Coordinates of C-alpha atoms in Angstrom, one line a residue:
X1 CA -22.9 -23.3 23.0
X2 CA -20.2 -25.6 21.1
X3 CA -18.1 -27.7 23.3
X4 CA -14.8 -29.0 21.3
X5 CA -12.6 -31.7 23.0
X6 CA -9.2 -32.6 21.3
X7 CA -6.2 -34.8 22.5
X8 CA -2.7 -34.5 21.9
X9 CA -0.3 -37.1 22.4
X10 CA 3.2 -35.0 22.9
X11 CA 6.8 -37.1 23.1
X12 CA 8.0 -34.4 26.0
X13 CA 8.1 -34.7 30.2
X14 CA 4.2 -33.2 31.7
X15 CA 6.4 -30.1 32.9
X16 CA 7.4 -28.8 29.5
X17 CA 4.3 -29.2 27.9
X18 CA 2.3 -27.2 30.3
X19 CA 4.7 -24.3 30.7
X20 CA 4.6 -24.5 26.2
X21 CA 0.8 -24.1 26.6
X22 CA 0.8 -21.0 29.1
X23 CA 3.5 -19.1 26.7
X24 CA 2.6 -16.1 25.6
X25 CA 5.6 -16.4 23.0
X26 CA 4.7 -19.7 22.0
X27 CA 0.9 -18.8 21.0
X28 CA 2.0 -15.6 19.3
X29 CA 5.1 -17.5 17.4
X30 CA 2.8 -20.5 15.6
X31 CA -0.6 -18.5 15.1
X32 CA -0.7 -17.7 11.5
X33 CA -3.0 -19.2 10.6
X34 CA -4.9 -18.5 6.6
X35 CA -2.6 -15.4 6.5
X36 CA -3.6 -14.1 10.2
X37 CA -1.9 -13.4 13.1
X38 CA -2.1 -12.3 17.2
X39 CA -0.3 -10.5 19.3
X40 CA -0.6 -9.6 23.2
X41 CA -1.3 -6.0 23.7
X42 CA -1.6 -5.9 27.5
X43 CA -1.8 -7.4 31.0
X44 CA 0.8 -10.4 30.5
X45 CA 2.8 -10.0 27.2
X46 CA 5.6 -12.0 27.5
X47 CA 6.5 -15.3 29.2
X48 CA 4.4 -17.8 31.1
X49 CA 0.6 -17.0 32.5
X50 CA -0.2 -17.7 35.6
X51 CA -3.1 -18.3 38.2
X52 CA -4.7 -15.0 38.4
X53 CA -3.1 -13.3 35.8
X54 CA -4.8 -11.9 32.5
X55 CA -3.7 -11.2 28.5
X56 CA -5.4 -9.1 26.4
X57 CA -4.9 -10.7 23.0
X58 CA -5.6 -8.9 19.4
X59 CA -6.3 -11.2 16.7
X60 CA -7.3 -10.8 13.2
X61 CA -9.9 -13.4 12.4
X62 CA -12.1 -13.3 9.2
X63 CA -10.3 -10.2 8.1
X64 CA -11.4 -8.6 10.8
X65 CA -9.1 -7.5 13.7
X66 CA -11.0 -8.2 17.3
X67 CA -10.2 -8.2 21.1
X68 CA -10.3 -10.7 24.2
X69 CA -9.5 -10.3 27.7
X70 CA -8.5 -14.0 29.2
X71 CA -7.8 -14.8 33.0
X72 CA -6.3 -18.3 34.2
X73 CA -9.2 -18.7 36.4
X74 CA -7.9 -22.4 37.9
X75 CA -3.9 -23.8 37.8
X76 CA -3.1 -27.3 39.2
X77 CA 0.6 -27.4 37.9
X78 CA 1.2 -29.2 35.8
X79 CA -1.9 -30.9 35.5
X80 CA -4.3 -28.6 34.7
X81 CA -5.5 -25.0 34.2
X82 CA -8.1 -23.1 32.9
X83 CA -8.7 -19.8 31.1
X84 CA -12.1 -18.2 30.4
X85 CA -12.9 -15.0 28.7
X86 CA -13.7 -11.6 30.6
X87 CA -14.1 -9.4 27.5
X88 CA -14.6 -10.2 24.1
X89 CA -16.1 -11.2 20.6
X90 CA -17.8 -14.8 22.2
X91 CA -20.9 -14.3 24.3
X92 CA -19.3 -16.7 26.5
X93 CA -15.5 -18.8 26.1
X94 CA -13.8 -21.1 28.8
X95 CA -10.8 -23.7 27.7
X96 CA -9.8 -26.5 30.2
X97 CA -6.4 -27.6 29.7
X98 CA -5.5 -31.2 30.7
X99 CA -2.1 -32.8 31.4
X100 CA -1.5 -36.2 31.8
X101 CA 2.0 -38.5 32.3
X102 CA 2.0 -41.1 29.7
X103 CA 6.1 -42.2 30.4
X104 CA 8.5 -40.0 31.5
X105 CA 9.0 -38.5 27.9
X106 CA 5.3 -39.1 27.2
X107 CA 2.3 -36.5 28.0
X108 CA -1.4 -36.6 26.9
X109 CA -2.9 -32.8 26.4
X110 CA -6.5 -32.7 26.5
X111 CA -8.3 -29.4 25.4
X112 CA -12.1 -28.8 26.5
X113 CA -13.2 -25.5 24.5
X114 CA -16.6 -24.0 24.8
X115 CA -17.6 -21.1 23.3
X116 CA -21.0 -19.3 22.6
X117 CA -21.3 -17.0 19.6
X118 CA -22.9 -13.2 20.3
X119 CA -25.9 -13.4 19.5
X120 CA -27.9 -16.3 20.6
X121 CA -30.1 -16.7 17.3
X122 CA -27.7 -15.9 14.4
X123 CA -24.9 -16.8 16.4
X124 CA -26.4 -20.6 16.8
X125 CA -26.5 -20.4 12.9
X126 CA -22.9 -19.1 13.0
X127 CA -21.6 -21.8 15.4
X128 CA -23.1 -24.5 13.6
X129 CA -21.9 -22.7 9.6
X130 CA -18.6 -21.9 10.5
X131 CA -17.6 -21.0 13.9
X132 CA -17.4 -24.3 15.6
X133 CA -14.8 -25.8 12.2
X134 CA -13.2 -22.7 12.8
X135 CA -12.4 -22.8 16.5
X136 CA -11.4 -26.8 16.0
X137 CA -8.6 -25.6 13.3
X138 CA -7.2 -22.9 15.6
X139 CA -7.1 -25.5 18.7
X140 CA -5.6 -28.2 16.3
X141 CA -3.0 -25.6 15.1
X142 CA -2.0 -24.6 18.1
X143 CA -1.8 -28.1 19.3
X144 CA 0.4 -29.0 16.5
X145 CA 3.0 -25.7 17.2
X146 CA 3.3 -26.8 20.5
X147 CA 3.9 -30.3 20.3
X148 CA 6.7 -29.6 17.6
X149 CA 8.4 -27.7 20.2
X150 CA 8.5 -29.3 22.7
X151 CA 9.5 -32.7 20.8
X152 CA 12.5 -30.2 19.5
X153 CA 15.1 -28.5 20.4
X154 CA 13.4 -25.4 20.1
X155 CA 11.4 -25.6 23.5
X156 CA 14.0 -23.8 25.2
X157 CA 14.1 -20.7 23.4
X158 CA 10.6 -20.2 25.1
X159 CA 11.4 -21.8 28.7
X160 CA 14.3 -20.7 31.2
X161 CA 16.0 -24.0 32.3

């Protein structure tokens, strides 16, 4: 299993940067990512997840298009919440989202990813060749689409006031 932690210092109040992370618009908007891209095809497919609820994302990754049913499976708003993977390419995926007041226009976001490739034996291989660089990049890009937002303007064409 690869465990990947990254922090993200974001200039925007705790509040807005939670809701950015639980957007469905927002992680469909920024990830295109080597000429890829995702969409939401069921359960939640627009606005924010919440506790309980599930998105079945399509994703094209490697040139290959694949499947994963997520669930927030834990919401502490807006200081945490987690989603973990019901169905899907990983033999096993969970991401803990952290939130953290720096100021008043000051948040810390802390990602812890895990993830376990398919199969345990090529799949260690594949998580140590490729997999694990892989997953970092997506998290970092991510990361970086929604700090941009919400440091912008353009946070409120994804949240209601």
């Amino acid at each position: 299993m690869v465990t990947i932690e990254e922090i993200t210092v974001i200039g925007a109040p705790i509040e807005r940067c939670f809701d950015l992370a639980r957007s469905v618009e927002v992680h469909v908007f920024r990830n295109v990512h080597w000429g890829e891209s995702a969409v939401a095809t069921a359960g939640v497919i627009s606005g924010l997840v919440g506790l309980g609820q599930r998105v079945n994302w399509r994703a094209k990754h490697f040139g290959l298009w694949h499947e994963l049913l997520s669930e927030i499976t834990s919401m502490y708003r807006p200081l945490y919440f987690q989603d973990r993977m019901l169905r899907g390419p990983f033999r096993f995926m969970e991401h803990d989202h952290f939130f953290r007041i720096l100021s008043s226009d000051s948040t810390e976001m802390k990602d812890g990813f895990r993830f376990a490739a398919p199969l345990p034996i090529l799949g260690r291989m594949a998580e140590a060749a490729v997999l694990s660089e892989y997953m970092r990049r997506l998290l970092r890009e991510r990361n970086h689409a929604i700090k941009q937002i919400a440091e912008s303007g353009e946070w409120r064409r994804f949240l209601a006031s």
